Amino acid sequence: MIRTFRRFNVDIQNTKILPYSNGRLQAMNNNIKVIKIKSYGYRNFNNFKKRIMIIRGNLTF
């Protein structure tokens, strides 16, 4: 545990100083993975992409 702390010490300090986070991106990736599991069997990638966009709220008709 001490070796891990020493190895990532600079990164840990940066998380306290900088206001950046990748939490929203990780949530979006997780959401896409869940959609991918639920919609197994799509033959057309465009239909799969449209489904992701509709669920994410980026595509409206």
N, CA, C and O atoms as a printed pandas DataFrame, in Angstrom:
     atom_number atom_name residue_name chain_id  residue_number  x_coord  y_coord  z_coord
0              1         N          MET        A               1    0.817   -1.185    0.000
1              2        CA          MET        A               1    0.000    0.000    0.000
2              3         C          MET        A               1    0.866    1.256    0.000
3              4         O          MET        A               1    0.530    2.237   -0.663
4              5         N          ILE        A               2    1.948    1.236    0.718
5              6        CA          ILE        A               2    2.859    2.397    0.762
6              7         C          ILE        A               2    3.483    2.607   -0.618
7              8         O          ILE        A               2    3.621    3.742   -1.074
8              9         N          ARG        A               3    3.862    1.503   -1.286
9             10        CA          ARG        A               3    4.453    1.640   -2.624
10            11         C          ARG        A               3    3.449    2.249   -3.596
11            12         O          ARG        A               3    3.807    3.085   -4.426
12            13         N          THR        A               4    2.204    1.831   -3.489
13            14        CA          THR        A               4    1.165    2.372   -4.363
14            15         C          THR        A               4    0.983    3.860   -4.108
15            16         O          THR        A               4    0.872    4.647   -5.048
16            17         N          PHE        A               5    0.952    4.244   -2.842
17            18        CA          PHE        A               5    0.810    5.656   -2.505
18            19         C          PHE        A               5    1.980    6.466   -3.046
19            20         O          PHE        A               5    1.779    7.546   -3.601
20            21         N          ARG        A               6    3.179    5.967   -2.896
21            22        CA          ARG        A               6    4.352    6.676   -3.419
22            23         C          ARG        A               6    4.320    6.767   -4.936
23            24         O          ARG        A               6    4.711    7.780   -5.516
24            25         N          ARG        A               7    3.854    5.708   -5.568
25            26        CA          ARG        A               7    3.813    5.676   -7.032
26            27         C          ARG        A               7    2.821    6.696   -7.583
27            28         O          ARG        A               7    3.097    7.338   -8.596
28            29         N          PHE        A               8    1.677    6.852   -6.934
29            30        CA          PHE        A               8    0.628    7.742   -7.424
30            31         C          PHE        A               8    0.508    9.027   -6.612
31            32         O          PHE        A               8   -0.526    9.693   -6.663
32            33         N          ASN        A               9    1.540    9.380   -5.871
33            34        CA          ASN        A               9    1.486   10.550   -5.007
34            35         C          ASN        A               9    1.217   11.826   -5.804
35            36         O          ASN        A               9    0.390   12.640   -5.392
36            37         N          VAL        A              10    1.892   12.015   -6.925
37            38        CA          VAL        A              10    1.688   13.219   -7.741
38            39         C          VAL        A              10    0.257   13.260   -8.267
39            40         O          VAL        A              10   -0.373   14.318   -8.261
40            41         N          ASP        A              11   -0.256   12.131   -8.719
41            42        CA          ASP        A              11   -1.628   12.079   -9.229
42            43         C          ASP        A              11   -2.643   12.388   -8.135
43            44         O          ASP        A              11   -3.628   13.086   -8.378
44            45         N          ILE        A              12   -2.411   11.881   -6.955
45            46        CA          ILE        A              12   -3.310   12.141   -5.834
46            47         C          ILE        A              12   -3.313   13.620   -5.489
47            48         O          ILE        A              12   -4.370   14.192   -5.221
48            49         N          GLN        A              13   -2.149   14.239   -5.493
49            50        CA          GLN        A              13   -2.067   15.679   -5.219
50            51         C          GLN        A              13   -2.769   16.488   -6.299
51            52         O          GLN        A              13   -3.423   17.487   -5.998
52            53         N          ASN        A              14   -2.638   16.067   -7.555
53            54        CA          ASN        A              14   -3.299   16.780   -8.644
54            55         C          ASN        A              14   -4.814   16.726   -8.529
55            56         O          ASN        A              14   -5.485   17.694   -8.888
56            57         N          THR        A              15   -5.376   15.615   -8.037
57            58        CA          THR        A              15   -6.828   15.533   -7.883
58            59         C          THR        A              15   -7.340   16.520   -6.851
59            60         O          THR        A              15   -8.481   16.973   -6.939
60            61         N          LYS        A              16   -6.515   16.856   -5.880
61            62        CA          LYS        A              16   -6.918   17.827   -4.865
62            63         C          LYS        A              16   -6.792   19.255   -5.375
63            64         O          LYS        A              16   -7.539   20.135   -4.948
64            65         N          ILE        A              17   -5.853   19.491   -6.286
65            66        CA          ILE        A              17   -5.582   20.848   -6.758
66            67         C          ILE        A              17   -6.444   21.212   -7.966
67            68         O          ILE        A              17   -7.015   22.302   -8.014
68            69         N          LEU        A              18   -6.539   20.318   -8.932
69            70        CA          LEU        A              18   -7.203   20.619  -10.204
70            71         C          LEU        A              18   -8.700   20.338  -10.133
71            72         O          LEU        A              18   -9.121   19.400   -9.456
72            73         N          PRO        A              19   -9.514   21.144  -10.831
73            74        CA          PRO        A              19  -10.966   20.962  -10.779
74            75         C          PRO        A              19  -11.500   19.981  -11.818
75            76         O          PRO        A              19  -12.709   19.949  -12.047
76            77         N          TYR        A              20  -10.656   19.189  -12.449
77            78        CA          TYR        A              20  -11.084   18.304  -13.523
78            79         C          TYR        A              20  -11.439   16.916  -13.002
79            80         O          TYR        A              20  -10.869   16.428  -12.026
80            81         N          SER        A              21  -12.403   16.297  -13.686
81            82        CA          SER        A              21  -12.808   14.948  -13.336
82            83         C          SER        A              21  -13.315   14.251  -14.593
83            84         O          SER        A              21  -13.867   14.901  -15.480
84            85         N          ASN        A              22  -13.137   12.955  -14.675
85            86        CA          ASN        A              22  -13.644   12.206  -15.820
86            87         C          ASN        A              22  -14.895   11.414  -15.447
87            88         O          ASN        A              22  -15.240   10.448  -16.127
88            89         N          GLY        A              23  -15.564   11.806  -14.391
89            90        CA          GLY        A              23  -16.744   11.092  -13.915
90            91         C          GLY        A              23  -17.876   11.052  -14.920
91            92         O          GLY        A              23  -18.526   10.019  -15.078
92            93         N          ARG        A              24  -18.124   12.160  -15.603
93            94        CA          ARG        A              24  -19.209   12.192  -16.585
94            95         C          ARG        A              24  -18.909   11.274  -17.757
95            96         O          ARG        A              24  -19.808   10.603  -18.263
96            97         N          LEU        A              25  -17.662   11.236  -18.194
97            98        CA          LEU        A              25  -17.271   10.371  -19.305
98            99         C          LEU        A              25  -17.396    8.905  -18.917
99           100         O          LEU        A              25  -17.862    8.090  -19.712
100          101         N          GLN        A              26  -16.984    8.565  -17.702
101          102        CA          GLN        A              26  -17.110    7.187  -17.233
102          103         C          GLN        A              26  -18.574    6.766  -17.142
103          104         O          GLN        A              26  -18.919    5.628  -17.460
104          105         N          ALA        A              27  -19.435    7.690  -16.705
105          106        CA          ALA        A              27  -20.864    7.382  -16.627
106          107         C          ALA        A              27  -21.442    7.135  -18.012
107          108         O          ALA        A              27  -22.255    6.228  -18.196
108          109         N          MET        A              28  -21.021    7.947  -18.999
109          110        CA          MET        A              28  -21.516    7.763  -20.353
110          111         C          MET        A              28  -21.039    6.426  -20.919
111          112         O          MET        A              28  -21.817    5.724  -21.564
112          113         N          ASN        A              29  -19.773    6.060  -20.691
113          114        CA          ASN        A              29  -19.262    4.773  -21.157
114          115         C          ASN        A              29  -20.017    3.613  -20.525
115          116         O          ASN        A              29  -20.335    2.635  -21.201
116          117         N          ASN        A              30  -20.301    3.717  -19.246
117          118        CA          ASN        A              30  -21.045    2.662  -18.561
118          119         C          ASN        A              30  -22.455    2.551  -19.134
119          120         O          ASN        A              30  -22.970    1.450  -19.329
120          121         N          ASN        A              31  -23.066    3.688  -19.400
121          122        CA          ASN        A              31  -24.411    3.696  -19.975
122          123         C          ASN        A              31  -24.413    3.016  -21.342
123          124         O          ASN        A              31  -25.318    2.236  -21.636
124          125         N          ILE        A              32  -23.432    3.294  -22.169
125          126        CA          ILE        A              32  -23.337    2.676  -23.493
126          127         C          ILE        A              32  -23.118    1.174  -23.375
127          128         O          ILE        A              32  -23.674    0.407  -24.161
128          129         N          LYS        A              33  -22.324    0.746  -22.413
129          130        CA          LYS        A              33  -22.102   -0.688  -22.214
130          131         C          LYS        A              33  -23.397   -1.402  -21.818
131          132         O          LYS        A              33  -23.665   -2.511  -22.279
132          133         N          VAL        A              34  -24.188   -0.767  -20.971
133          134        CA          VAL        A              34  -25.468   -1.355  -20.561
134          135         C          VAL        A              34  -26.399   -1.466  -21.766
135          136         O          VAL        A              34  -27.062   -2.487  -21.953
136          137         N          ILE        A              35  -26.448   -0.406  -22.584
137          138        CA          ILE        A              35  -27.274   -0.440  -23.795
138          139         C          ILE        A              35  -26.793   -1.551  -24.718
139          140         O          ILE        A              35  -27.603   -2.266  -25.308
140          141         N          LYS        A              36  -25.478   -1.697  -24.845
141          142        CA          LYS        A              36  -24.900   -2.726  -25.714
142          143         C          LYS        A              36  -25.306   -4.126  -25.258
143          144         O          LYS        A              36  -25.608   -4.985  -26.087
144          145         N          ILE        A              37  -25.314   -4.358  -23.955
145          146        CA          ILE        A              37  -25.700   -5.662  -23.425
146          147         C          ILE        A              37  -27.187   -5.926  -23.661
147          148         O          ILE        A              37  -27.573   -7.027  -24.055
148          149         N          LYS        A              38  -28.017   -4.910  -23.419
149          150        CA          LYS        A              38  -29.463   -5.077  -23.581
150          151         C          LYS        A              38  -29.864   -5.247  -25.033
151          152         O          LYS        A              38  -30.824   -5.958  -25.330
152          153         N          SER        A              39  -29.145   -4.605  -25.944
153          154        CA          SER        A              39  -29.543   -4.635  -27.348
154          155         C          SER        A              39  -28.664   -5.582  -28.159
155          156         O          SER        A              39  -28.301   -5.279  -29.295
156          157         N          TYR        A              40  -28.333   -6.697  -27.590
157          158        CA          TYR        A              40  -27.515   -7.686  -28.288
158          159         C          TYR        A              40  -28.251   -8.177  -29.525
159          160         O          TYR        A              40  -29.425   -8.539  -29.449
160          161         N          GLY        A              41  -27.569   -8.190  -30.658
161          162        CA          GLY        A              41  -28.162   -8.717  -31.863
162          163         C          GLY        A              41  -28.433   -7.685  -32.937
163          164         O          GLY        A              41  -28.962   -8.025  -33.995
164          165         N          TYR        A              42  -28.084   -6.430  -32.692
165          166        CA          TYR        A              42  -28.251   -5.426  -33.745
166          167         C          TYR        A              42  -27.339   -5.772  -34.909
167          168         O          TYR        A              42  -26.140   -5.986  -34.729
168          169         N          ARG        A              43  -27.909   -5.826  -36.095
169          170        CA          ARG        A              43  -27.109   -6.127  -37.279
170          171         C          ARG        A              43  -26.560   -4.859  -37.903
171          172         O          ARG        A              43  -25.507   -4.884  -38.541
172          173         N          ASN        A              44  -27.255   -3.764  -37.725
173          174        CA          ASN        A              44  -26.875   -2.513  -38.352
174          175         C          ASN        A              44  -26.297   -1.578  -37.288
175          176         O          ASN        A              44  -26.975   -1.257  -36.312
176          177         N          PHE        A              45  -25.064   -1.144  -37.469
177          178        CA          PHE        A              45  -24.415   -0.269  -36.487
178          179         C          PHE        A              45  -25.126    1.073  -36.391
179          180         O          PHE        A              45  -25.200    1.655  -35.309
180          181         N          ASN        A              46  -25.652    1.574  -37.512
181          182        CA          ASN        A              46  -26.348    2.860  -37.483
182          183         C          ASN        A              46  -27.577    2.809  -36.586
183          184         O          ASN        A              46  -27.859    3.768  -35.868
184          185         N          ASN        A              47  -28.309    1.703  -36.618
185          186        CA          ASN        A              47  -29.463    1.560  -35.722
186          187         C          ASN        A              47  -29.024    1.513  -34.265
187          188         O          ASN        A              47  -29.676    2.094  -33.397
188          189         N          PHE        A              48  -27.935    0.830  -33.998
189          190        CA          PHE        A              48  -27.395    0.766  -32.633
190          191         C          PHE        A              48  -26.973    2.160  -32.165
191          192         O          PHE        A              48  -27.246    2.551  -31.030
192          193         N          LYS        A              49  -26.312    2.897  -33.039
193          194        CA          LYS        A              49  -25.868    4.254  -32.710
194          195         C          LYS        A              49  -27.071    5.158  -32.449
195          196         O          LYS        A              49  -27.053    5.959  -31.514
196          197         N          LYS        A              50  -28.118    5.033  -33.270
197          198        CA          LYS        A              50  -29.324    5.839  -33.066
198          199         C          LYS        A              50  -29.977    5.519  -31.735
199          200         O          LYS        A              50  -30.468    6.413  -31.046
200          201         N          ARG        A              51  -29.983    4.230  -31.369
201          202        CA          ARG        A              51  -30.565    3.851  -30.074
202          203         C          ARG        A              51  -29.799    4.497  -28.918
203          204         O          ARG        A              51  -30.404    4.985  -27.964
204          205         N          ILE        A              52  -28.475    4.497  -29.006
205          206        CA          ILE        A              52  -27.658    5.137  -27.968
206          207         C          ILE        A              52  -27.977    6.625  -27.897
207          208         O          ILE        A              52  -28.142    7.178  -26.809
208          209         N          MET        A              53  -28.064    7.270  -29.052
209          210        CA          MET        A              53  -28.320    8.710  -29.078
210          211         C          MET        A              53  -29.709    9.033  -28.526
211          212         O          MET        A              53  -29.876   10.036  -27.832
212          213         N          ILE        A              54  -30.701    8.201  -28.825
213          214        CA          ILE        A              54  -32.045    8.438  -28.314
214          215         C          ILE        A              54  -32.070    8.286  -26.794
215          216         O          ILE        A              54  -32.642    9.122  -26.095
216          217         N          ILE        A              55  -31.460    7.241  -26.291
217          218        CA          ILE        A              55  -31.457    7.014  -24.843
218          219         C          ILE        A              55  -30.673    8.093  -24.113
219          220         O          ILE        A              55  -31.069    8.535  -23.035
220          221         N          ARG        A              56  -29.550    8.520  -24.707
221          222        CA          ARG        A              56  -28.739    9.576  -24.091
222          223         C          ARG        A              56  -29.394   10.950  -24.209
223          224         O          ARG        A              56  -28.990   11.887  -23.521
224          225         N          GLY        A              57  -30.415   11.081  -25.086
225          226        CA          GLY        A              57  -31.106   12.351  -25.219
226          227         C          GLY        A              57  -30.482   13.281  -26.241
227          228         O          GLY        A              57  -30.788   14.473  -26.243
228          229         N          ASN        A              58  -29.618   12.776  -27.110
229          230        CA          ASN        A              58  -28.948   13.603  -28.092
230          231         C          ASN        A              58  -29.639   13.605  -29.439
231          232         O          ASN        A              58  -29.294   14.413  -30.302
232          233         N          LEU        A              59  -30.594   12.731  -29.641
233          234        CA          LEU        A              59  -31.259   12.625  -30.930
234          235         C          LEU        A              59  -32.759   12.671  -30.726
235          236         O          LEU        A              59  -33.321   11.888  -29.961
236          237         N          THR        A              60  -33.389   13.583  -31.408
237          238        CA          THR        A              60  -34.836   13.676  -31.327
238          239         C          THR        A              60  -35.406   13.648  -32.726
239          240         O          THR        A              60  -34.714   13.968  -33.693
240          241         N          PHE        A              61  -36.655   13.269  -32.836
241          242        CA          PHE        A              61  -37.306   13.189  -34.142
242          243         C          PHE        A              61  -38.235   14.345  -34.344
243          244         O          PHE        A              61  -38.875   14.447  -35.391
